[in-house]
Amino acid sequence: MSRSAHPAGPRYADVLPEGRSSTGTAPPADLNALDGKVWSRTVHRAPGGAVTVGGIEVTRLAEEFGTPAYFLDEADFRARCRAWADAFGRDADVFYAGKAFLSRALVRWLDEEGLNLDVCSGGELATALDAGMPAERIAFHGNNKSVEEIERAVAAGVGRIVLDSFQEIVRVAHIAQSLGRRQRVLIRVTVGVEAHTHEFIATAHEDQKFGLALAGGQAAEAVRRALRLDGLELAGIHSHIGSQIFDTSGFEVAAHRVVGLLKEVRDEHGVELSEIDLGGGLGIAYTSADDPREPHEIAKALSEIVGRECEAAGLRTPRISVEPGRAIVGPTAFTLYEVGTIKPLDGLRTYVSVDGGMSDNIRTALYDAEYSVALVSRASDAEPMLVRVVGKHCESGDIVVRDAFLPADLAPGDLVAVPATGAYCRSMASNYNHALRPPVVAVRDGGAKVIVRRETEDDLLRLDVG
Ligand code: LLP
């Protein structure tokens, strides 16, 4: 039990009653253990030693690729794609939500594993097409798609455009007609349910920029207008209720209300729409406290809900699609940092500064997201020390992991890793303080390859043309 490196660092028992952190998490029994829920599948710790991913030691990865860097476990990513595709089977479609993280290599993996892709901007569309994703397997989202983006999507032949407003119904119809196309579309509706983590609320969430509200008849009116326009082929209804959802009760209410609309449409127009897209938002384990559902459980629950609702409404069961982003890519990557300054604050906690921060993971600052962290360049049997892992930016809110425990012998030069950073970390990375955005390195079967390279100062200066 050595605390010699930072003798003033607070011990957990000194700072919090009953050894509990402010997040309510007690220090883990074994700081060297890696919870398989939180880390990707090929991450292991050599007994008494460093952590490996895809069979490669993190110390070697740090030497070759530098830090900070995201390391993406390709075998795990592919396995998750297959698990989602298998769970939903032939009668449903899985669209990976590219906003979570997108690159050309990743698009090729999706294609190879048989997944479809949801994009929400011209940039994501360009990446998907450039990497060879067949356009008919792409769905295009967004509350304010530009005319140019719509033209590009229609001309490329994307499988679905998800209509988000009355104005867009007309815009897409007009563009499709002028290009001599009939564009397959879904209408995005807001069902009056907003779900986050374990709870969902059923008030006030129509007060948002996305979609057309079911309540008050906007969605039904959108269907009326879309059915009248020659440039559009209305395939179905889309609903997305939130993020980081662990139970299916919110989806149950959403499915009930969407099927209600399908029934209205059948009664009014004599048309049975053939698709329901229930969006994404399925949760992952950021810390050991999170308990996500498996894809097959989600698939079973959603198809039962939709089947039951349709049977009750006397409708043919439509084809279901889902759009998981985080649940596929989130658990497959960790961010590797080198520890720099360590600052023990008596009676409070120890601040551990790493060589990245809010520029590579804005989620803690933006959403109060919780992450875990581990010392990965070596094992340690020092006692737990309560830490806050912070970045190197000029902002006191630059926090990567708010409350965690690391061994008290942590020293500058050690490598720490934050797991479950595959989703919405690189894709939301910024150049704040002219930070250079880290690379994404895919690791698989003893090999590692950069799929998004590290930014350089030349990259920054190239944009600065003044
Ligand atoms: N489909 C639609 C229409 C969406 O709006 C989203 C996410 C998804 C699918 C994918 O959701 P996922 O399965 O990845 O949770 N930046 C935030 C998340 C924003 C999500 C926006 N829409 C974060 O870091 O948590």
PDB file of C-alpha atoms in Angstrom, residues 163 166 169 186-187 189 212 214 217-229 232 234 236-237 261-262 264-266 268-269 271 273:
ATOM      1  CA  LEU A 163     -39.270  14.645 -43.378  1.00  0.00           C
ATOM      2  CA  PHE A 166     -44.314  21.067 -43.490  1.00  0.00           C
ATOM      3  CA  ILE A 169     -42.424  18.085 -47.390  1.00  0.00           C
ATOM      4  CA  LEU A 186     -40.835   8.843 -43.679  1.00  0.00           C
ATOM      5  CA  ILE A 187     -42.487  11.540 -41.585  1.00  0.00           C
ATOM      6  CA  VAL A 189     -43.447  12.656 -35.567  1.00  0.00           C
ATOM      7  CA  LEU A 212     -44.386  17.068 -36.339  1.00  0.00           C
ATOM      8  CA  LEU A 214     -49.145  13.865 -33.138  1.00  0.00           C
ATOM      9  CA  GLY A 217     -53.050  16.802 -35.657  1.00  0.00           C
ATOM     10  CA  GLN A 218     -49.829  18.186 -37.240  1.00  0.00           C
ATOM     11  CA  ALA A 219     -48.577  14.700 -38.013  1.00  0.00           C
ATOM     12  CA  ALA A 220     -51.884  13.646 -39.598  1.00  0.00           C
ATOM     13  CA  GLU A 221     -51.851  16.829 -41.679  1.00  0.00           C
ATOM     14  CA  ALA A 222     -48.266  16.079 -42.769  1.00  0.00           C
ATOM     15  CA  VAL A 223     -49.390  12.637 -43.964  1.00  0.00           C
ATOM     16  CA  ARG A 224     -52.286  14.247 -45.871  1.00  0.00           C
ATOM     17  CA  ARG A 225     -49.917  16.633 -47.649  1.00  0.00           C
ATOM     18  CA  ALA A 226     -47.231  14.027 -48.363  1.00  0.00           C
ATOM     19  CA  LEU A 227     -49.751  11.599 -49.867  1.00  0.00           C
ATOM     20  CA  ARG A 228     -50.922  14.296 -52.288  1.00  0.00           C
ATOM     21  CA  LEU A 229     -47.478  15.031 -53.752  1.00  0.00           C
ATOM     22  CA  LEU A 232     -42.975  11.540 -52.686  1.00  0.00           C
ATOM     23  CA  LEU A 234     -44.657   7.917 -48.202  1.00  0.00           C
ATOM     24  CA  GLY A 236     -44.066   5.272 -43.003  1.00  0.00           C
ATOM     25  CA  ILE A 237     -43.621   7.087 -39.733  1.00  0.00           C
ATOM     26  CA  LEU A 261     -51.590   7.367 -36.435  1.00  0.00           C
ATOM     27  CA  LEU A 262     -51.243   4.452 -38.888  1.00  0.00           C
ATOM     28  CA  GLU A 264     -56.031   7.059 -38.592  1.00  0.00           C
ATOM     29  CA  VAL A 265     -54.235   7.102 -41.947  1.00  0.00           C
ATOM     30  CA  ARG A 266     -55.840   3.817 -42.966  1.00  0.00           C
ATOM     31  CA  GLU A 268     -58.930   8.396 -43.696  1.00  0.00           C
ATOM     32  CA  HIS A 269     -56.985   7.472 -46.829  1.00  0.00           C
ATOM     33  CA  VAL A 271     -53.612   3.423 -47.139  1.00  0.00           C
ATOM     34  CA  LEU A 273     -48.173   2.610 -44.384  1.00  0.00           C
TER      35      LEU A 273
END
